[in-house]
Amino acid sequence: MKKILHIIAIAVAAVAALTGLNSCIEDGFTTSEADQPVFAVDTLDLGEVFTEEPTMVHRFVVYNRAKKSISISRIAVSGENAGLFRLNVDGFGAEEFHDVEIRGEDSIFVFVDANLPSNGTMEPVKVTASLDFTTNGVTRSVVLAATGVDAHRLQAEVLTEDTHFVADRPYIVYDSLVVSPDCRLTLDAGVKLCFHDGAYMAVRGTLEADGTVEQPVTLCGDRMGNVAADIPYDLMSNQWLGLFFTHTSHDSRLTNTVVKNTIQGVTIDGEDTEAGEAPMVTLLNCRLRNSGTYALLSFHGGVKAVGCEFAEAGAGVVYLEGGSHTFNHCTFANYYLFTAIGGPILQFAHLSATLDDDGTGLPYTRADFTNSIIYGLGSDISHGDLEGTAVTFRRCLFKSEGTDDANFINCLWGADPLYYTVREDYYFDYRLMPDSPAIGAADPALTLPEAATDGYGLARGAAPDLGAYVYQPQAQQ
């Protein structure tokens, strides 16, 4: 009996101790007006977002610097735009919250997203609201902001007649945009095509992109903001499938055009054409970058690229299989971020009967590279010995050590062009630093008329530089 009473006494003491502990916690709230939550931001800006679509979720931290707990009696959004923003406090969603506890020297997360209505204008419209926290009779606020951009929306769009896209607002392509055979799509300067996850563009007719230095044409993913604190979606590959020119396409021309964030870059497929009828694509001062596989692929098609940048691709930057190609004053670089790079910067196939005949019966690869730079992580080209092929490099800069021969003529070997690029800082700029050996090193006799100015509008002059860009002091921003 005494043992039972002893056990009961211990149990009662334990309950009393727990009750006392709870009492201490409850009694530990501060009611001083001076003890207020501290916010990690004054303004939470969700950035530029498409209207009529939910934004990414953003978050910030709310700290309690006091030693005792604080109780936030009310958290809610106020203002005429309050209904556009949605809240989640420490994992719970609601329109408003009451009696939210933050223990002494602790913190909570607040998550916010928005869905902005169409604003009916061609210009971005910024909206704001106030996220209010009332604690100990005092109300303090964080400003919520988002900038809404109206967009044209294209769903399984097939163009069956000549069409003109103007740069009044972005175009969101949700699954596909197809230019039918014998039809032409013209993209005005400043047009921006934003492709949803897995979407693609197929040109079976003709594409003409008329970008300028000030207003380039842009084909990119439709995600905005940062995927992580320091990495914007602008740098991310694999956001959409890519731009495809089929065997029926012809006379396409892209000027001052950016194609980025793709799975498979720009692809020219001429395998179903007969000799002499391969699709031809002209690229002038374009940037093809941030691809999960290649920035440019051509299968028995034709490419004329002048003043172009080809960069950042997981498998290698350019793949050429058959076809006839010209690359003048181009920069080929690879500092891809997200996986180990799968192969050389330039890759060739179907070069000759003895090297790699693919059995198609189509002409072997012909390619002429002039006044260009091939430099980045990994090796330069897939075939070190091009004897007997129709691939030539004239006055080009290579990372590799080598010697001139019939296919490599007057080249610069084992030289660093000194890009401004700093991969570790997520900074990719392939202009030339002041001590670059590429400055003034090009052969002016090889500079094509189309290469008179670079993608920044700078004249190459009588002593041109190698690569896509003219050297300019203070190029790094």
GROMACS .gro file of C-alpha atoms in nm:
model
  477
    1MET     CA    1   0.000   0.000   0.000
    2LYS     CA    2   0.283   0.238   0.087
    3LYS     CA    3   0.446   0.158  -0.248
    4ILE     CA    4   0.126   0.249  -0.432
    5LEU     CA    5   0.094   0.574  -0.239
    6HIS     CA    6   0.457   0.655  -0.320
    7ILE     CA    7   0.398   0.603  -0.690
    8ILE     CA    8   0.087   0.821  -0.675
    9ALA     CA    9   0.284   1.092  -0.500
   10ILE     CA   10   0.552   1.084  -0.769
   11ALA     CA   11   0.286   1.105  -1.043
   12VAL     CA   12   0.118   1.399  -0.872
   13ALA     CA   13   0.453   1.574  -0.841
   14ALA     CA   14   0.525   1.517  -1.212
   15VAL     CA   15   0.188   1.659  -1.312
   16ALA     CA   16   0.248   1.956  -1.089
   17ALA     CA   17   0.589   2.011  -1.245
   18LEU     CA   18   0.444   1.999  -1.598
   19THR     CA   19   0.165   2.235  -1.494
   20GLY     CA   20   0.421   2.468  -1.350
   21LEU     CA   21   0.629   2.448  -1.669
   22ASN     CA   22   0.328   2.532  -1.883
   23SER     CA   23   0.246   2.812  -1.645
   24CYS     CA   24   0.598   2.947  -1.690
   25ILE     CA   25   0.564   2.938  -2.069
   26GLU     CA   26   0.225   3.109  -2.061
   27ASP     CA   27   0.350   3.364  -1.811
   28GLY     CA   28   0.656   3.429  -2.030
   29PHE     CA   29   0.482   3.654  -2.286
   30THR     CA   30   0.594   4.013  -2.297
   31THR     CA   31   0.326   4.279  -2.319
   32SER     CA   32   0.560   4.573  -2.360
   33GLU     CA   33   0.494   4.796  -2.662
   34ALA     CA   34   0.870   4.807  -2.712
   35ASP     CA   35   0.887   4.434  -2.786
   36GLN     CA   36   0.791   4.404  -3.151
   37PRO     CA   37   0.861   4.154  -3.431
   38VAL     CA   38   1.155   4.234  -3.658
   39PHE     CA   39   1.117   4.170  -4.031
   40ALA     CA   40   1.391   4.044  -4.260
   41VAL     CA   41   1.263   4.281  -4.532
   42ASP     CA   42   1.087   4.615  -4.544
   43THR     CA   43   0.936   4.531  -4.883
   44LEU     CA   44   0.868   4.186  -5.026
   45ASP     CA   45   0.876   4.238  -5.403
   46LEU     CA   46   0.749   3.942  -5.605
   47GLY     CA   47   0.902   4.099  -5.914
   48GLU     CA   48   0.760   4.109  -6.265
   49VAL     CA   49   0.496   3.842  -6.317
   50PHE     CA   50   0.242   3.746  -6.582
   51THR     CA   51  -0.112   3.848  -6.501
   52GLU     CA   52  -0.387   3.588  -6.458
   53GLU     CA   53  -0.135   3.330  -6.336
   54PRO     CA   54  -0.019   3.249  -5.981
   55THR     CA   55   0.326   3.375  -5.900
   56MET     CA   56   0.607   3.184  -5.739
   57VAL     CA   57   0.588   3.170  -5.361
   58HIS     CA   58   0.821   3.414  -5.186
   59ARG     CA   59   0.908   3.413  -4.819
   60PHE     CA   60   1.065   3.619  -4.547
   61VAL     CA   61   1.153   3.570  -4.180
   62VAL     CA   62   0.991   3.738  -3.882
   63TYR     CA   63   1.218   3.749  -3.575
   64ASN     CA   64   1.149   3.793  -3.206
   65ARG     CA   65   1.458   3.957  -3.056
   66ALA     CA   66   1.309   3.966  -2.703
   67LYS     CA   67   1.394   3.701  -2.444
   68LYS     CA   68   1.026   3.640  -2.371
   69SER     CA   69   0.764   3.517  -2.618
   70ILE     CA   70   0.555   3.762  -2.813
   71SER     CA   71   0.199   3.707  -2.932
   72ILE     CA   72   0.109   3.871  -3.261
   73SER     CA   73  -0.260   3.933  -3.218
   74ARG     CA   74  -0.333   3.980  -3.589
   75ILE     CA   75  -0.157   3.927  -3.924
   76ALA     CA   76  -0.348   4.036  -4.236
   77VAL     CA   77  -0.308   4.211  -4.572
   78SER     CA   78  -0.468   4.553  -4.607
   79GLY     CA   79  -0.522   4.804  -4.887
   80GLU     CA   80  -0.723   4.807  -5.209
   81ASN     CA   81  -0.507   4.526  -5.356
   82ALA     CA   82  -0.523   4.306  -5.047
   83GLY     CA   83  -0.725   4.034  -5.221
   84LEU     CA   84  -0.452   3.978  -5.479
   85PHE     CA   85  -0.203   3.839  -5.226
   86ARG     CA   86  -0.221   3.508  -5.039
   87LEU     CA   87  -0.060   3.427  -4.704
   88ASN     CA   88   0.091   3.127  -4.534
   89VAL     CA   89   0.233   3.166  -4.185
   90ASP     CA   90   0.463   2.889  -4.064
   91GLY     CA   91   0.290   2.632  -4.285
   92PHE     CA   92  -0.072   2.738  -4.242
   93GLY     CA   93  -0.271   2.926  -4.506
   94ALA     CA   94  -0.550   3.172  -4.426
   95GLU     CA   95  -0.672   3.521  -4.510
   96GLU     CA   96  -0.568   3.644  -4.165
   97PHE     CA   97  -0.410   3.502  -3.850
   98HIS     CA   98  -0.463   3.565  -3.478
   99ASP     CA   99  -0.251   3.508  -3.167
  100VAL     CA  100   0.058   3.386  -3.348
  101GLU     CA  101   0.331   3.306  -3.096
  102ILE     CA  102   0.702   3.356  -3.152
  103ARG     CA  103   0.907   3.230  -2.862
  104GLY     CA  104   1.190   3.431  -2.721
  105GLU     CA  105   1.484   3.478  -2.959
  106ASP     CA  106   1.309   3.262  -3.220
  107SER     CA  107   1.151   3.325  -3.562
  108ILE     CA  108   0.877   3.219  -3.805
  109PHE     CA  109   0.845   3.212  -4.184
  110VAL     CA  110   0.582   3.405  -4.376
  111PHE     CA  111   0.507   3.292  -4.732
  112VAL     CA  112   0.336   3.512  -4.992
  113ASP     CA  113   0.220   3.465  -5.349
  114ALA     CA  114  -0.016   3.659  -5.576
  115ASN     CA  115  -0.246   3.628  -5.874
  116LEU     CA  116  -0.275   3.960  -6.054
  117PRO     CA  117  -0.565   4.035  -6.289
  118SER     CA  118  -0.513   4.160  -6.643
  119ASN     CA  119  -0.437   4.531  -6.639
  120GLY     CA  120  -0.544   4.596  -6.999
  121THR     CA  121  -0.230   4.791  -7.088
  122MET     CA  122   0.086   4.732  -7.288
  123GLU     CA  123   0.303   4.847  -6.998
  124PRO     CA  124   0.384   4.663  -6.673
  125VAL     CA  125   0.165   4.778  -6.382
  126LYS     CA  126   0.293   4.765  -6.025
  127VAL     CA  127   0.050   4.689  -5.741
  128THR     CA  128   0.118   4.711  -5.369
  129ALA     CA  129  -0.049   4.616  -5.042
  130SER     CA  130   0.040   4.626  -4.674
  131LEU     CA  131   0.103   4.314  -4.467
  132ASP     CA  132   0.019   4.425  -4.113
  133PHE     CA  133   0.139   4.272  -3.784
  134THR     CA  134  -0.032   4.392  -3.465
  135THR     CA  135   0.163   4.313  -3.147
  136ASN     CA  136   0.106   4.455  -2.799
  137GLY     CA  137  -0.124   4.721  -2.943
  138VAL     CA  138   0.126   4.836  -3.207
  139THR     CA  139   0.086   4.770  -3.582
  140ARG     CA  140   0.393   4.741  -3.802
  141SER     CA  141   0.391   4.651  -4.171
  142VAL     CA  142   0.581   4.498  -4.462
  143VAL     CA  143   0.502   4.631  -4.809
  144LEU     CA  144   0.397   4.366  -5.061
  145ALA     CA  145   0.460   4.445  -5.427
  146ALA     CA  146   0.425   4.277  -5.764
  147THR     CA  147   0.441   4.405  -6.121
  148GLY     CA  148   0.185   4.255  -6.356
  149VAL     CA  149   0.255   4.205  -6.726
  150ASP     CA  150  -0.027   4.120  -6.964
  151ALA     CA  151   0.057   3.857  -7.228
  152HIS     CA  152  -0.075   3.700  -7.544
  153ARG     CA  153  -0.145   3.331  -7.479
  154LEU     CA  154  -0.090   3.069  -7.748
  155GLN     CA  155  -0.219   2.714  -7.711
  156ALA     CA  156  -0.139   2.456  -7.982
  157GLU     CA  157  -0.102   2.746  -8.226
  158VAL     CA  158  -0.064   2.651  -8.596
  159LEU     CA  159  -0.004   2.943  -8.833
  160THR     CA  160  -0.148   2.870  -9.177
  161GLU     CA  161  -0.087   3.212  -9.334
  162ASP     CA  162   0.180   3.480  -9.318
  163THR     CA  163   0.173   3.625  -8.966
  164HIS     CA  164   0.329   3.923  -8.792
  165PHE     CA  165   0.400   3.934  -8.416
  166VAL     CA  166   0.441   4.284  -8.274
  167ALA     CA  167   0.618   4.375  -7.951
  168ASP     CA  168   0.319   4.508  -7.759
  169ARG     CA  169   0.340   4.240  -7.486
  170PRO     CA  170   0.506   3.899  -7.435
  171TYR     CA  171   0.368   3.584  -7.596
  172ILE     CA  172   0.331   3.276  -7.374
  173VAL     CA  173   0.347   2.948  -7.566
  174TYR     CA  174   0.188   2.677  -7.353
  175ASP     CA  175   0.260   2.373  -7.569
  176SER     CA  176   0.350   2.451  -7.932
  177LEU     CA  177   0.382   2.719  -8.197
  178VAL     CA  178   0.403   2.585  -8.553
  179VAL     CA  179   0.472   2.779  -8.874
  180SER     CA  180   0.316   2.578  -9.158
  181PRO     CA  181   0.499   2.511  -9.487
  182ASP     CA  182   0.501   2.808  -9.728
  183CYS     CA  183   0.403   3.043  -9.442
  184ARG     CA  184   0.619   3.316  -9.293
  185LEU     CA  185   0.624   3.432  -8.932
  186THR     CA  186   0.785   3.774  -8.880
  187LEU     CA  187   0.891   3.878  -8.529
  188ASP     CA  188   0.934   4.251  -8.479
  189ALA     CA  189   1.219   4.398  -8.277
  190GLY     CA  190   1.152   4.348  -7.906
  191VAL     CA  191   0.920   4.050  -7.944
  192LYS     CA  192   0.949   3.807  -7.654
  193LEU     CA  193   0.825   3.448  -7.683
  194CYS     CA  194   0.804   3.278  -7.343
  195PHE     CA  195   0.769   2.900  -7.356
  196HIS     CA  196   0.602   2.691  -7.086
  197ASP     CA  197   0.754   2.368  -6.956
  198GLY     CA  198   0.793   2.122  -7.248
  199ALA     CA  199   0.670   2.366  -7.514
  200TYR     CA  200   0.840   2.403  -7.851
  201MET     CA  201   0.840   2.599  -8.176
  202ALA     CA  202   0.852   2.425  -8.514
  203VAL     CA  203   0.925   2.615  -8.834
  204ARG     CA  204   0.807   2.426  -9.141
  205GLY     CA  205   0.800   2.743  -9.348
  206THR     CA  206   1.003   3.058  -9.279
  207LEU     CA  207   1.092   3.249  -8.964
  208GLU     CA  208   1.221   3.604  -8.977
  209ALA     CA  209   1.326   3.756  -8.644
  210ASP     CA  210   1.412   4.124  -8.683
  211GLY     CA  211   1.578   4.208  -8.353
  212THR     CA  212   1.801   4.511  -8.300
  213VAL     CA  213   2.081   4.596  -8.056
  214GLU     CA  214   1.839   4.795  -7.841
  215GLN     CA  215   1.543   4.558  -7.883
  216PRO     CA  216   1.649   4.198  -7.942
  217VAL     CA  217   1.400   3.923  -8.016
  218THR     CA  218   1.398   3.674  -7.728
  219LEU     CA  219   1.287   3.309  -7.712
  220CYS     CA  220   1.307   3.188  -7.352
  221GLY     CA  221   1.136   3.002  -7.070
  222ASP     CA  222   0.830   3.157  -6.906
  223ARG     CA  223   0.961   3.152  -6.549
  224MET     CA  224   1.069   3.475  -6.384
  225GLY     CA  225   1.266   3.559  -6.075
  226ASN     CA  226   1.522   3.337  -5.903
  227VAL     CA  227   1.523   2.960  -5.873
  228ALA     CA  228   1.754   3.008  -5.572
  229ALA     CA  229   1.890   3.307  -5.388
  230ASP     CA  230   2.169   3.379  -5.637
  231ILE     CA  231   2.057   3.189  -5.948
  232PRO     CA  232   1.796   3.353  -6.173
  233TYR     CA  233   1.577   3.142  -6.399
  234ASP     CA  234   1.743   3.333  -6.682
  235LEU     CA  235   2.046   3.103  -6.639
  236MET     CA  236   1.850   2.778  -6.615
  237SER     CA  237   1.839   2.530  -6.902
  238ASN     CA  238   1.573   2.261  -6.968
  239GLN     CA  239   1.277   2.498  -6.932
  240TRP     CA  240   1.134   2.436  -7.281
  241LEU     CA  241   1.211   2.199  -7.564
  242GLY     CA  242   1.358   2.430  -7.827
  243LEU     CA  243   1.331   2.583  -8.174
  244PHE     CA  244   1.311   2.335  -8.466
  245PHE     CA  245   1.352   2.399  -8.839
  246THR     CA  246   1.214   2.103  -9.035
  247HIS     CA  247   1.320   1.980  -9.378
  248THR     CA  248   1.048   2.193  -9.547
  249SER     CA  249   1.170   2.519  -9.391
  250HIS     CA  250   1.360   2.766  -9.605
  251ASP     CA  251   1.517   3.113  -9.602
  252SER     CA  252   1.487   3.168  -9.227
  253ARG     CA  253   1.685   3.456  -9.082
  254LEU     CA  254   1.738   3.553  -8.718
  255THR     CA  255   1.899   3.889  -8.637
  256ASN     CA  256   1.991   4.005  -8.285
  257THR     CA  257   1.795   3.714  -8.144
  258VAL     CA  258   1.844   3.532  -7.813
  259VAL     CA  259   1.743   3.166  -7.775
  260LYS     CA  260   1.796   3.035  -7.421
  261ASN     CA  261   1.669   2.805  -7.141
  262THR     CA  262   1.613   2.513  -7.382
  263ILE     CA  263   1.645   2.138  -7.366
  264GLN     CA  264   1.769   2.117  -7.724
  265GLY     CA  265   1.857   2.467  -7.845
  266VAL     CA  266   1.809   2.537  -8.215
  267THR     CA  267   1.778   2.228  -8.434
  268ILE     CA  268   1.789   2.216  -8.814
  269ASP     CA  269   1.668   1.885  -8.951
  270GLY     CA  270   1.739   1.830  -9.320
  271GLU     CA  271   1.769   1.454  -9.324
  272ASP     CA  272   1.454   1.408  -9.535
  273THR     CA  273   1.570   1.649  -9.807
  274GLU     CA  274   1.754   1.568 -10.124
  275ALA     CA  275   2.103   1.699 -10.191
  276GLY     CA  276   2.103   2.072 -10.264
  277GLU     CA  277   1.763   2.129 -10.100
  278ALA     CA  278   1.865   2.135  -9.734
  279PRO     CA  279   1.702   2.397  -9.508
  280MET     CA  280   1.921   2.702  -9.456
  281VAL     CA  281   1.915   2.925  -9.146
  282THR     CA  282   2.104   3.254  -9.121
  283LEU     CA  283   2.201   3.383  -8.774
  284LEU     CA  284   2.335   3.738  -8.739
  285ASN     CA  285   2.455   3.867  -8.401
  286CYS     CA  286   2.251   3.603  -8.217
  287ARG     CA  287   2.304   3.439  -7.878
  288LEU     CA  288   2.218   3.071  -7.835
  289ARG     CA  289   2.281   2.965  -7.478
  290ASN     CA  290   2.172   2.773  -7.167
  291SER     CA  291   2.070   2.441  -7.322
  292GLY     CA  292   2.048   2.103  -7.151
  293THR     CA  293   2.205   1.934  -7.456
  294TYR     CA  294   2.332   2.152  -7.744
  295ALA     CA  295   2.286   2.518  -7.827
  296LEU     CA  296   2.283   2.437  -8.201
  297LEU     CA  297   2.231   2.111  -8.386
  298SER     CA  298   2.219   2.061  -8.761
  299PHE     CA  299   2.140   1.732  -8.935
  300HIS     CA  300   2.214   1.776  -9.305
  301GLY     CA  301   2.094   2.135  -9.287
  302GLY     CA  302   2.279   2.459  -9.344
  303VAL     CA  303   2.389   2.736  -9.106
  304LYS     CA  304   2.538   3.075  -9.177
  305ALA     CA  305   2.630   3.235  -8.844
  306VAL     CA  306   2.797   3.576  -8.823
  307GLY     CA  307   2.884   3.753  -8.499
  308CYS     CA  308   2.709   3.491  -8.287
  309GLU     CA  309   2.764   3.355  -7.936
  310PHE     CA  310   2.707   2.982  -7.875
  311ALA     CA  311   2.746   2.897  -7.508
  312GLU     CA  312   2.644   2.699  -7.197
  313ALA     CA  313   2.522   2.354  -7.301
  314GLY     CA  314   2.526   2.021  -7.118
  315ALA     CA  315   2.630   1.787  -7.401
  316GLY     CA  316   2.848   2.024  -7.602
  317VAL     CA  317   2.776   2.355  -7.770
  318VAL     CA  318   2.741   2.284  -8.145
  319TYR     CA  319   2.677   1.955  -8.325
  320LEU     CA  320   2.706   1.938  -8.705
  321GLU     CA  321   2.618   1.624  -8.900
  322GLY     CA  322   2.636   1.679  -9.275
  323GLY     CA  323   2.526   2.002  -9.440
  324SER     CA  324   2.718   2.314  -9.538
  325HIS     CA  325   2.804   2.577  -9.278
  326THR     CA  326   2.976   2.914  -9.236
  327PHE     CA  327   3.077   3.061  -8.899
  328ASN     CA  328   3.241   3.404  -8.906
  329HIS     CA  329   3.341   3.607  -8.599
  330CYS     CA  330   3.167   3.367  -8.359
  331THR     CA  331   3.241   3.279  -7.997
  332PHE     CA  332   3.199   2.916  -7.889
  333ALA     CA  333   3.226   2.876  -7.512
  334ASN     CA  334   3.105   2.635  -7.248
  335TYR     CA  335   3.093   2.694  -6.875
  336TYR     CA  336   2.769   2.504  -6.818
  337LEU     CA  337   2.661   2.507  -6.453
  338PHE     CA  338   2.429   2.220  -6.379
  339THR     CA  339   2.596   1.893  -6.479
  340ALA     CA  340   2.934   1.770  -6.595
  341ILE     CA  341   2.975   1.872  -6.959
  342GLY     CA  342   2.920   1.571  -7.182
  343GLY     CA  343   3.149   1.645  -7.476
  344PRO     CA  344   3.366   1.889  -7.674
  345ILE     CA  345   3.248   2.239  -7.759
  346LEU     CA  346   3.230   2.159  -8.133
  347GLN     CA  347   3.123   1.814  -8.246
  348PHE     CA  348   3.116   1.675  -8.600
  349ALA     CA  349   2.971   1.368  -8.767
  350HIS     CA  350   2.935   1.236  -9.124
  351LEU     CA  351   3.270   1.388  -9.213
  352SER     CA  352   3.394   1.143  -9.475
  353ALA     CA  353   3.356   0.792  -9.610
  354THR     CA  354   3.650   0.672  -9.402
  355LEU     CA  355   3.571   0.851  -9.076
  356ASP     CA  356   3.200   0.820  -9.001
  357ASP     CA  357   2.970   0.763  -9.298
  358ASP     CA  358   2.609   0.749  -9.171
  359GLY     CA  359   2.479   0.571  -9.479
  360THR     CA  360   2.237   0.846  -9.582
  361GLY     CA  361   2.405   0.912  -9.914
  362LEU     CA  362   2.385   1.283  -9.842
  363PRO     CA  363   2.687   1.514  -9.880
  364TYR     CA  364   2.948   1.508  -9.608
  365THR     CA  365   2.988   1.789  -9.357
  366ARG     CA  366   3.133   2.110  -9.492
  367ALA     CA  367   3.214   2.385  -9.244
  368ASP     CA  368   3.429   2.696  -9.254
  369PHE     CA  369   3.518   2.868  -8.923
  370THR     CA  370   3.690   3.205  -8.952
  371ASN     CA  371   3.804   3.473  -8.702
  372SER     CA  372   3.636   3.279  -8.422
  373ILE     CA  373   3.711   3.170  -8.064
  374ILE     CA  374   3.671   2.812  -7.935
  375TYR     CA  375   3.745   2.814  -7.564
  376GLY     CA  376   3.579   2.679  -7.248
  377LEU     CA  377   3.566   2.385  -7.011
  378GLY     CA  378   3.655   2.051  -7.164
  379SER     CA  379   3.805   1.994  -7.507
  380ASP     CA  380   3.762   2.212  -7.815
  381ILE     CA  381   3.654   1.981  -8.096
  382SER     CA  382   3.557   1.617  -8.139
  383HIS     CA  383   3.808   1.537  -8.416
  384GLY     CA  384   4.163   1.652  -8.364
  385ASP     CA  385   4.266   1.533  -8.708
  386LEU     CA  386   4.044   1.664  -8.988
  387GLU     CA  387   4.264   1.551  -9.276
  388GLY     CA  388   4.055   1.458  -9.576
  389THR     CA  389   3.747   1.645  -9.455
  390ALA     CA  390   3.585   1.970  -9.571
  391VAL     CA  391   3.605   2.131  -9.225
  392THR     CA  392   3.849   2.420  -9.194
  393PHE     CA  393   3.948   2.668  -8.925
  394ARG     CA  394   4.111   2.988  -9.045
  395ARG     CA  395   4.251   3.237  -8.797
  396CYS     CA  396   4.073   3.090  -8.495
  397LEU     CA  397   4.177   3.081  -8.128
  398PHE     CA  398   4.186   2.745  -7.950
  399LYS     CA  399   4.233   2.644  -7.589
  400SER     CA  400   4.419   2.332  -7.704
  401GLU     CA  401   4.782   2.322  -7.801
  402GLY     CA  402   4.825   2.234  -8.167
  403THR     CA  403   4.984   2.318  -8.499
  404ASP     CA  404   4.855   2.445  -8.830
  405ASP     CA  405   4.793   2.216  -9.125
  406ALA     CA  406   4.563   2.208  -9.428
  407ASN     CA  407   4.253   2.224  -9.205
  408PHE     CA  408   4.387   2.461  -8.938
  409ILE     CA  409   4.527   2.773  -9.099
  410ASN     CA  410   4.702   3.060  -8.919
  411CYS     CA  411   4.538   2.975  -8.585
  412LEU     CA  412   4.621   3.083  -8.230
  413TRP     CA  413   4.692   2.774  -8.016
  414GLY     CA  414   4.684   2.735  -7.639
  415ALA     CA  415   4.565   3.092  -7.584
  416ASP     CA  416   4.319   3.224  -7.326
  417PRO     CA  417   4.081   3.487  -7.470
  418LEU     CA  418   4.022   3.628  -7.120
  419TYR     CA  419   3.646   3.643  -7.107
  420TYR     CA  420   3.482   3.842  -6.830
  421THR     CA  421   3.292   3.523  -6.738
  422VAL     CA  422   3.320   3.409  -6.375
  423ARG     CA  423   3.135   3.078  -6.351
  424GLU     CA  424   3.148   3.058  -5.972
  425ASP     CA  425   2.968   3.393  -5.949
  426TYR     CA  426   2.707   3.292  -6.210
  427TYR     CA  427   2.838   3.568  -6.435
  428PHE     CA  428   2.858   3.493  -6.807
  429ASP     CA  429   2.998   3.765  -7.031
  430TYR     CA  430   3.204   3.662  -7.334
  431ARG     CA  431   3.341   4.002  -7.416
  432LEU     CA  432   3.718   4.044  -7.397
  433MET     CA  433   3.925   4.173  -7.107
  434PRO     CA  434   4.197   4.433  -7.177
  435ASP     CA  435   4.491   4.189  -7.209
  436SER     CA  436   4.313   3.938  -7.434
  437PRO     CA  437   4.528   3.799  -7.718
  438ALA     CA  438   4.213   3.804  -7.933
  439ILE     CA  439   4.212   4.185  -7.949
  440GLY     CA  440   4.315   4.298  -8.296
  441ALA     CA  441   4.412   3.940  -8.388
  442ALA     CA  442   4.150   3.869  -8.657
  443ASP     CA  443   4.226   3.866  -9.029
  444PRO     CA  444   4.029   4.158  -9.181
  445ALA     CA  445   4.033   3.983  -9.517
  446LEU     CA  446   3.817   3.707  -9.364
  447THR     CA  447   3.560   3.942  -9.208
  448LEU     CA  448   3.232   3.910  -9.395
  449PRO     CA  449   3.035   4.228  -9.479
  450GLU     CA  450   2.756   4.119  -9.241
  451ALA     CA  451   3.008   4.124  -8.954
  452ALA     CA  452   3.072   4.499  -8.982
  453THR     CA  453   2.919   4.557  -8.635
  454ASP     CA  454   2.883   4.324  -8.337
  455GLY     CA  455   2.586   4.243  -8.114
  456TYR     CA  456   2.646   4.561  -7.912
  457GLY     CA  457   2.646   4.777  -8.225
  458LEU     CA  458   3.023   4.835  -8.219
  459ALA     CA  459   3.213   4.856  -8.548
  460ARG     CA  460   3.485   4.597  -8.601
  461GLY     CA  461   3.704   4.842  -8.791
  462ALA     CA  462   4.020   4.781  -8.988
  463ALA     CA  463   4.188   4.572  -8.715
  464PRO     CA  464   3.905   4.346  -8.595
  465ASP     CA  465   3.909   4.127  -8.285
  466LEU     CA  466   3.854   3.754  -8.286
  467GLY     CA  467   3.517   3.626  -8.175
  468ALA     CA  468   3.167   3.766  -8.163
  469TYR     CA  469   3.238   4.085  -7.970
  470VAL     CA  470   3.445   4.395  -8.030
  471TYR     CA  471   3.669   4.476  -7.736
  472GLN     CA  472   3.546   4.773  -7.537
  473PRO     CA  473   3.712   4.913  -7.224
  474GLN     CA  474   3.502   4.889  -6.908
  475ALA     CA  475   3.284   4.620  -7.070
  476GLN     CA  476   3.209   4.452  -6.739
  477GLN     CA  477   2.910   4.604  -6.563
   0.00000   0.00000   0.00000
